[in-house]
XYZ file of C-alpha atoms in Angstrom:
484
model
C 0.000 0.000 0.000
C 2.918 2.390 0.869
C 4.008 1.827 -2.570
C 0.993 3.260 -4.358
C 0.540 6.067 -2.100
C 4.293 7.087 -3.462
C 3.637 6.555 -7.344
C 0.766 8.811 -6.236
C 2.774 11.310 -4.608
C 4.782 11.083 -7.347
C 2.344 11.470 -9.924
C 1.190 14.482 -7.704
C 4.097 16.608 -7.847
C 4.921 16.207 -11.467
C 1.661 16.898 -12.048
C 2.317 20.356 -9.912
C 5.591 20.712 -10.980
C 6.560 24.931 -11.582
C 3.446 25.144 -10.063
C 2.196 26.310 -6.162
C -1.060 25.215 -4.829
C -3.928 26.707 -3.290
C -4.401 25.669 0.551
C -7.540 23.741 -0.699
C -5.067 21.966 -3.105
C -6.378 23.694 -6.783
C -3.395 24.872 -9.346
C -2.312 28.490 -8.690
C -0.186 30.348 -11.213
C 3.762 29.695 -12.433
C 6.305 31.352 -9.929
C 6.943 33.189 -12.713
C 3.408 34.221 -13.339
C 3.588 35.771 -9.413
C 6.784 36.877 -10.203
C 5.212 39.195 -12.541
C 2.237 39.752 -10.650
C 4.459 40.946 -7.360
C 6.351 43.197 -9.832
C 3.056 45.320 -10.305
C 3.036 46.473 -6.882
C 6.325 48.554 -7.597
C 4.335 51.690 -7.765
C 2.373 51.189 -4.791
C 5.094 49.808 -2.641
C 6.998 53.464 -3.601
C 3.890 55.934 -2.887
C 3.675 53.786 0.501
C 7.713 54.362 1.168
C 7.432 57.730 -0.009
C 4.676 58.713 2.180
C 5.903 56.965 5.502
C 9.481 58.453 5.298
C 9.745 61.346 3.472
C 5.727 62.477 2.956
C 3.215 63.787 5.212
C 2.678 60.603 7.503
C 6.702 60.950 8.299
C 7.844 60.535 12.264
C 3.991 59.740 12.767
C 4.331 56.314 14.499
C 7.177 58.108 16.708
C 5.024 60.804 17.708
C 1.769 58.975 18.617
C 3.826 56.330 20.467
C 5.371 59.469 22.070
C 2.463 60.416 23.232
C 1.206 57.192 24.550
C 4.145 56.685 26.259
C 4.162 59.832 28.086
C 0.636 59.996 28.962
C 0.160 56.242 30.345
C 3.991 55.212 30.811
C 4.401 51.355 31.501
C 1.728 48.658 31.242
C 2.049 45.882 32.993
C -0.232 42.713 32.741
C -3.250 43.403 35.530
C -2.477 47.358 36.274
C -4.327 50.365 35.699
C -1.903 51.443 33.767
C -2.512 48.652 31.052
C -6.528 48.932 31.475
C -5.978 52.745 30.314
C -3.725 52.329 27.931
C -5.991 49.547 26.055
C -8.690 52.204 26.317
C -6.596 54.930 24.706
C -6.105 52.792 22.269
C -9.925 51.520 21.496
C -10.579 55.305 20.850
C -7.169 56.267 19.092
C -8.242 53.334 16.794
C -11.810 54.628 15.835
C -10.949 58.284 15.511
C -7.805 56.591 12.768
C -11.221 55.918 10.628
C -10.202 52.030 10.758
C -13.186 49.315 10.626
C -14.247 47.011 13.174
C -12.370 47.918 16.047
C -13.536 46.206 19.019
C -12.172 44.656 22.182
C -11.862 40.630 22.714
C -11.890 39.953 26.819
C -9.327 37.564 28.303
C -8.143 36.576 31.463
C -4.068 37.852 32.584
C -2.666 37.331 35.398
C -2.065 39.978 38.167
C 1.344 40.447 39.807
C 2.946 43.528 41.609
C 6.027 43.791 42.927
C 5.811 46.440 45.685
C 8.675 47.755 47.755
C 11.781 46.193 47.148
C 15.583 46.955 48.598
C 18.913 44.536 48.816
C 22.280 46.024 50.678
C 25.118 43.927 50.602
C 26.172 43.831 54.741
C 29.562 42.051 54.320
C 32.548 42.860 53.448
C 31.193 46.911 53.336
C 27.367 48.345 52.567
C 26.349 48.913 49.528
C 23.482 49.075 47.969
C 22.287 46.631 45.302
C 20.252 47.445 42.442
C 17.832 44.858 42.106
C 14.114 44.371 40.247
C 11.733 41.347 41.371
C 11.073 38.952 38.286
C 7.567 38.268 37.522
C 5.792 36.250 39.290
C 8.031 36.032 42.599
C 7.312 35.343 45.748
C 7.548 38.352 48.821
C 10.218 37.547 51.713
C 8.936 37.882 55.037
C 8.596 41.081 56.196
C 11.672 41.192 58.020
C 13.150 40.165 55.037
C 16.212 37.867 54.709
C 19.608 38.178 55.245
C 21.652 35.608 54.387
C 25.259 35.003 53.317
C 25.698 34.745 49.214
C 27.507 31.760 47.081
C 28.411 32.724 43.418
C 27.976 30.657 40.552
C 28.840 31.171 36.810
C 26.238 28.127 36.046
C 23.749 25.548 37.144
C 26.476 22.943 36.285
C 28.691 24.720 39.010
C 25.629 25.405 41.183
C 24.677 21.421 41.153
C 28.719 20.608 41.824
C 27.923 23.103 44.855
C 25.147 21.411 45.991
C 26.527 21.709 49.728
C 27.429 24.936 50.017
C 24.214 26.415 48.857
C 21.759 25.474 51.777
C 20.477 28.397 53.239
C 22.331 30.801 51.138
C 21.047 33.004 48.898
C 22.805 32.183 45.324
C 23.696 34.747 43.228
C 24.205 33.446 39.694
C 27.092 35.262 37.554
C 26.279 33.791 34.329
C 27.825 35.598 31.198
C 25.272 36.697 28.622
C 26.312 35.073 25.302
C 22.419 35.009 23.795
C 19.198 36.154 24.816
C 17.658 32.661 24.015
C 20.595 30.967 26.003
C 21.033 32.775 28.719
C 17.375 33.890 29.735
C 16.800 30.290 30.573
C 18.861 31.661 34.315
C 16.267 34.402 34.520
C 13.486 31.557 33.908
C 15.150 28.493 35.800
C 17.021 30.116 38.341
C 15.106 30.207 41.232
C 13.721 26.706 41.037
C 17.291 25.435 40.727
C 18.111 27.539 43.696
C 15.650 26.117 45.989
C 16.591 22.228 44.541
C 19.680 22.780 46.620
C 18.570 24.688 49.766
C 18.784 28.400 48.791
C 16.472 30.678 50.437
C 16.177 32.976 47.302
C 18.318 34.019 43.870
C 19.996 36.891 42.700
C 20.566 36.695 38.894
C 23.010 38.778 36.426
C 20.349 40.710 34.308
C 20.145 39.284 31.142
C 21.955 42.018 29.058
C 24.891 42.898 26.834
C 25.669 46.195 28.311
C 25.170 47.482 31.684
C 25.123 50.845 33.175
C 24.324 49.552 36.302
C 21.048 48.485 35.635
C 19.128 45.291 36.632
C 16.998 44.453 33.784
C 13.404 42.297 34.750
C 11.428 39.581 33.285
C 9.129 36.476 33.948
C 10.353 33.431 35.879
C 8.864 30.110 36.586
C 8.408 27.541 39.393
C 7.761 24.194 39.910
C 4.570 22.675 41.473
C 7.296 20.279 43.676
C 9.569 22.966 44.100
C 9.701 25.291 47.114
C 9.069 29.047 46.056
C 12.244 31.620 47.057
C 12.180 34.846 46.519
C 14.412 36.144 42.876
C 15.339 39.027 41.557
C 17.443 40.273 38.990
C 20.616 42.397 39.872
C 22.979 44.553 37.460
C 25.734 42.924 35.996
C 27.963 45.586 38.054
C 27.078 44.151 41.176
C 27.153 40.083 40.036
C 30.583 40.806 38.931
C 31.594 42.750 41.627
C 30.321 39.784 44.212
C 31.884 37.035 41.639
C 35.431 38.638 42.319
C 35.048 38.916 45.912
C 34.224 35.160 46.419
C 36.658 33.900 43.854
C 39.428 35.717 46.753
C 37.730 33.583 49.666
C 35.812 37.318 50.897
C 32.844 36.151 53.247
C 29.628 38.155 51.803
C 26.561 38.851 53.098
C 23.124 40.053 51.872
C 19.872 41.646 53.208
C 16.918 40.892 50.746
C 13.181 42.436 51.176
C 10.493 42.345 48.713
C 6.938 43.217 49.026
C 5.423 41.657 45.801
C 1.858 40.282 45.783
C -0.098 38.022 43.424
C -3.799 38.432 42.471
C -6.133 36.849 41.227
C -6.231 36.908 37.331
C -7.764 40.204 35.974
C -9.692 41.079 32.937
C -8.193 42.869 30.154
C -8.140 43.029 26.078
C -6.684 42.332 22.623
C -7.440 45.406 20.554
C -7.843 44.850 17.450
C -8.836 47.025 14.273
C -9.220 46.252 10.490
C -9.385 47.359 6.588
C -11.962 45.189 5.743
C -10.943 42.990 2.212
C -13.113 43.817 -1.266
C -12.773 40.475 -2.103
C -12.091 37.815 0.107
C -12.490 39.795 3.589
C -12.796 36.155 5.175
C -9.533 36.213 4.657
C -6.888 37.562 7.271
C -3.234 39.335 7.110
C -2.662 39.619 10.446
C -0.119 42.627 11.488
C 0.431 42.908 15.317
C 3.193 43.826 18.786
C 1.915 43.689 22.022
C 0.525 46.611 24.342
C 1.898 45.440 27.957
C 4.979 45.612 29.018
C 6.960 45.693 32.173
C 6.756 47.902 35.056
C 9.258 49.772 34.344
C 10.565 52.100 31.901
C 7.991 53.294 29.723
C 7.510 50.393 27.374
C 8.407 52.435 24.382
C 10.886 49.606 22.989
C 9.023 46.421 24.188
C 6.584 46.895 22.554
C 5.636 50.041 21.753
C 7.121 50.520 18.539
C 6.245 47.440 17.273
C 2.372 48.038 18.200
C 2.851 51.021 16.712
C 4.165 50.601 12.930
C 1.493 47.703 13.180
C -1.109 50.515 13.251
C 0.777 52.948 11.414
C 0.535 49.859 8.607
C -3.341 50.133 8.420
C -3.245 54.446 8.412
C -1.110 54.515 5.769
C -3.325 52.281 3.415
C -6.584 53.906 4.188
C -4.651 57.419 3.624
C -3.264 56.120 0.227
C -7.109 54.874 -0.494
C -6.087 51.590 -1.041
C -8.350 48.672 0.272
C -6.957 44.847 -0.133
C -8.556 41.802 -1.447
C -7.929 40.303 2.001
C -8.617 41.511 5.448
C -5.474 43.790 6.948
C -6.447 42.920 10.576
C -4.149 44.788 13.537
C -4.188 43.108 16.908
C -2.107 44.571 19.910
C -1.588 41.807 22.420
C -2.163 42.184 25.709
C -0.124 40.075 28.273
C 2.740 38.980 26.253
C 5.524 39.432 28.912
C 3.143 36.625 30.694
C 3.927 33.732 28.157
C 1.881 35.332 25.555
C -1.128 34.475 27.254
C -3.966 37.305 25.718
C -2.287 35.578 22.146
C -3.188 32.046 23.462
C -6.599 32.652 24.399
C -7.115 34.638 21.076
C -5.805 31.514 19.136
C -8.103 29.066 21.286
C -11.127 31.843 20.043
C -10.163 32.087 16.094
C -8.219 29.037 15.562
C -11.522 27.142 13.741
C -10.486 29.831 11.087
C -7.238 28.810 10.284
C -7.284 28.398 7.071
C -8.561 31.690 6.505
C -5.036 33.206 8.355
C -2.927 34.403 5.308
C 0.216 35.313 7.336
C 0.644 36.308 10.558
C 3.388 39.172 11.092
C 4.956 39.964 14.614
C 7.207 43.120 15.745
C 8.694 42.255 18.890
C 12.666 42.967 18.572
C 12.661 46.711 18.818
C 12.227 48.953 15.896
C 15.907 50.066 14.558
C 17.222 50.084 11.358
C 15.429 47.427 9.529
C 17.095 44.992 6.978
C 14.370 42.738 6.141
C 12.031 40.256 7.798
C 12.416 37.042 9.713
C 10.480 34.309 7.884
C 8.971 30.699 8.785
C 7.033 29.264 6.047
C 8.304 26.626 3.278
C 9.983 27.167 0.313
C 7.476 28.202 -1.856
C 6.008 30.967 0.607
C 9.465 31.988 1.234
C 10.416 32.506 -2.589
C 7.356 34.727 -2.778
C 8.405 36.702 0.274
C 11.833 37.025 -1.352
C 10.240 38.389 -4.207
C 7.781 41.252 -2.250
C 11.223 42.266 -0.334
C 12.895 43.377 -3.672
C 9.943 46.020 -3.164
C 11.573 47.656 -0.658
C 15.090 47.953 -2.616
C 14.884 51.355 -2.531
C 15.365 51.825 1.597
C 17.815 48.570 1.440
C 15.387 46.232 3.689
C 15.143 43.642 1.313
C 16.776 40.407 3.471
C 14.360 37.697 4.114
C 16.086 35.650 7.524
C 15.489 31.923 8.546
C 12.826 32.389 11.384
C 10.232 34.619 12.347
C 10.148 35.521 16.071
C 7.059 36.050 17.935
C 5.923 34.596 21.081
C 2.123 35.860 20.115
C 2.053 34.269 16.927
C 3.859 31.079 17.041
C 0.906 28.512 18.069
C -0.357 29.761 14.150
C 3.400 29.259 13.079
C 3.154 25.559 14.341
C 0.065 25.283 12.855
C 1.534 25.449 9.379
C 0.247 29.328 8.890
C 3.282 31.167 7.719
C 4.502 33.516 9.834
C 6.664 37.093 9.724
C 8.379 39.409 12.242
C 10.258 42.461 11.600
C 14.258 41.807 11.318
C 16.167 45.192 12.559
C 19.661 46.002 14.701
C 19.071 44.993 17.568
C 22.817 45.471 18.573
C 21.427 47.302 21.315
C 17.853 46.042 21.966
C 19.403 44.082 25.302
C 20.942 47.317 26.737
C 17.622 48.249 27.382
C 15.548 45.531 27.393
C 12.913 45.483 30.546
C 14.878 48.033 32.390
C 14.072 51.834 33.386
C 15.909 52.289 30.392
C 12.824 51.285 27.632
C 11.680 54.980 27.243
C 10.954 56.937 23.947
C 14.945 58.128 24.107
C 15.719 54.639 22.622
C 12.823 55.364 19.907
C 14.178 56.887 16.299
C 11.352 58.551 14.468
C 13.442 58.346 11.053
C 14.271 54.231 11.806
C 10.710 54.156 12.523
C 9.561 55.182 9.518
C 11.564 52.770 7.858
C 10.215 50.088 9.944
C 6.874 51.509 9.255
C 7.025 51.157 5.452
C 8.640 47.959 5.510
C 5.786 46.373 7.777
C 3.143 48.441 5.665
C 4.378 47.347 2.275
C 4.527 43.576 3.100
C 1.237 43.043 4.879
C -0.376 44.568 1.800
C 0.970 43.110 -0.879
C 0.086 39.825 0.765
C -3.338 40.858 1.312
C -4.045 42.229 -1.991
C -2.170 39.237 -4.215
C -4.827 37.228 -5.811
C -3.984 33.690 -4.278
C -2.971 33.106 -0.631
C 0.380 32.532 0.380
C 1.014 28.030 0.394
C 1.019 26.503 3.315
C 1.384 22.866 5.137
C 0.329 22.251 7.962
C 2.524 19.600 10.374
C -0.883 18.192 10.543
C -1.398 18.055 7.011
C 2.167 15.915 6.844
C 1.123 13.576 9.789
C -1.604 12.411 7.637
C 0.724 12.232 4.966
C 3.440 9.917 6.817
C 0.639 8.283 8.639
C -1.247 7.105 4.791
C 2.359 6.094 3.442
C 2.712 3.711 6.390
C -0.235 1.973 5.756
């Protein structure tokens, strides 16, 4: 049987050969025919670059995220400060002109750190920067005070099993990646308490510190005991690391105040073009409104929230409308896990074949080279092919991945998937720190970032067939019919 369903496969792609297909499996054009058909969007794609960085829409996205910024400042997941910025943006969002902008309720949890000191004790006092990660427990009230051990790893942790009971560990890890070397931010405090600590100090997660601890989520363990964690500036880990690597006895004092609430109600704002001819159909352009509590959030995310809705103003102020839906959703409790993009998923995922692309800024909005990608070959080439577009502000790079934590359950689902690709060379000096404020923001990189985002989500929308795509589902059935 396995042999005939191969001669068919066979059959199937020589059949389709120079060809794509249709997600319902019906011929689409040549590449070259969609070659030729991207090529016809040269025009366009210019009056949309010319009008987001050099005509009357220029420095926009800068100066309305300015003004969100300043007005509501940070937004964490469960504050007041989140419930009004949502609501500035509900009415920002009508008075734009856009359709169908509405609010979709879900569930985020509530966390707040309250007050929060650490002063080193021994050798000398001095006072340690520190910020509470997400989700953390409160020490007593008298706080805790507790000499420190050092470690460079959880390999040298485990090896110093021993030594770590009732300590508090500081980990001194250097930062080689953010995806390598967050997993101390997320891990550390379980691994901490597997050994005895009473709580954890990590290195911030950064590649350049002005003495600045830098926060972020953390997880425990149902069997695990909860300890207090914080993050601390790389300044002060170092500065500790040396002193026990010369046998110096040191000693901390730790209080934190933070509570946790039950889960609060909150929103994913979303907004749309509606399509002219297949408005079923969804290009989904997005960032997320929370952020931390610190800071103003004008890097994480604001920027990338913002070119997302600067991408539907400057279509409807160009007059165009796409075949396809333009849909702009600002997530709300990313810095959570993404959890306002799960429970949106869970709500529209009986529509997935309806979900052209799904586009994510979420690294910062610098100089932009291009997009991150995650979609077979065929989508890819076609991709490749929209970015020559953009030759004429040199953001033409299409990049292995896209990376999103709001959009990657549709990723996994086979639905292609985009996020914006910029310099982030310096995204991690400020990264969940005091330091995300609209100083970071560049209103002329933003425009860029702006046209690139613009100029991609509509050329997807408005080409006549939908982007191919396979589904890991679809190829499960596939394996699971040629073992038969």
């Amino acid at each position: 049987m396995k042999y005939l369903f191969l001669i068919f496969l066979m059959n199937l792609l020589h059949q389709y050969a120079g060809k794509s297909l249709r997600r319902d499996g019906s011929s689409l054009k040549s590449f070259e025919d969609i070659k030729n058909e991207i090529a016809g969007y040269t025009n366009i794609a210019k009056a949309i670059i010319d009008l987001a960085v050099h005509g009357k829409a220029q420095n926009r996205s800068y100066e309305r995220l300015a003004v969100f910024a300043d007005t509501i400042g940070p937004r964490l997941s469960g504050s007041k400060n989140l419930e009004a910025g949502i609501k500035y943006m509900f009415n920002a969002l009508q008075k734009d002109g856009l359709e169908n902008v509405h609010l979709e309720p879900v569930k985020v949890p509530h966390w707040e750190r309250g007050e929060e000191f650490a002063v080193m004790l021994e050798p000398r006092n001095h006072s340690i920067a520190i910020l509470g990660l997400g989700s953390s427990i409160a020490t007593p009230p008298e706080g805790i005070t507790a000499e420190v051990i050092v470690v460079a790893s959880f390999d040298e942790l485990h090896r110093r099993a021993q030594e770590a009971k009732g300590k508090i560990v500081v980990y001194n890890e250097p930062f080689i990646s953010y995806g390598e070397t967050v997993q101390y931010r997320l891990q550390g405090a379980v691994e901490a308490a597997k050994v005895g600590a009473v709580a954890s100090l990590i290195r911030s997660i950064a590649s350049f510190s002005i003495h600045s601890p830098h926060t972020g989520e953390q997880s425990y363990q149902p069997d695990v005991p909860q300890i207090p964690t914080a993050c601390i500036s790389v300044e002060d880990a170092e500065m500790m690391s040396r002193m026990s690597l010369r046998g110096t006895k040191i000693v901390v004092h730790l209080r934190m105040g933070a509570k946790t609430y039950p889960d609060s109600l909150s929103f994913n704002t979303v907004a749309e073009i509606v399509g002219s001819k297949y408005p079923e159909q969804v290009v989904l352009v997005s960032g997320h409104l929370d952020s931390w509590d610190v800071g103003q959030g004008a890097m994480d995310d604001g920027g990338g929230a913002f070119i997302s809705w600067e991408a539907l103003s400057l279509i409807k102020d160009l007059g165009l409308r796409p075949k396809r839906t333009l849909r702009l959703v600002l997530w709300t409790g990313e810095e959570q896990g993404g959890v306002g993009a799960e429970q949106y998923y869970q709500l529209h995922k009986e529509n997935i074949s309806n979900f052209d692309i799904v586009m994510e800024s979420d690294e910062g909005t610098f100089k932009p080279s291009g997009l991150g990608f995650t979609g077979s070959a065929e989508p890819r080439g076609i991709v490749r092919e929209i970015m020559a577009l953009l030759q004429p502000i040199n953001a033409t790079d299409v990049y292995d991945t896209a990376d999103g934590t709001d959009i990657a359950h549709w990723m996994r689902d086979g639905v292609p998937g985009a996020s914006l690709h910029n310099d982030i060379n310096k995204y991690f000096w400020f990264h969940h720190s005091q330091g995300d404020t609209m100083t970071v923001q560049d209103p002329s990189q933003m425009n860029l970032c702006a046209a690139v985002w613009t100029v991609v989500s509509y050329v997807i929308a408005d080409m006549e067939d939908m982007l191919p795509s396979t589904s890991e589902k679809e190829q499960s059935r596939c394996l699971q019919a040629a073992s038969l």
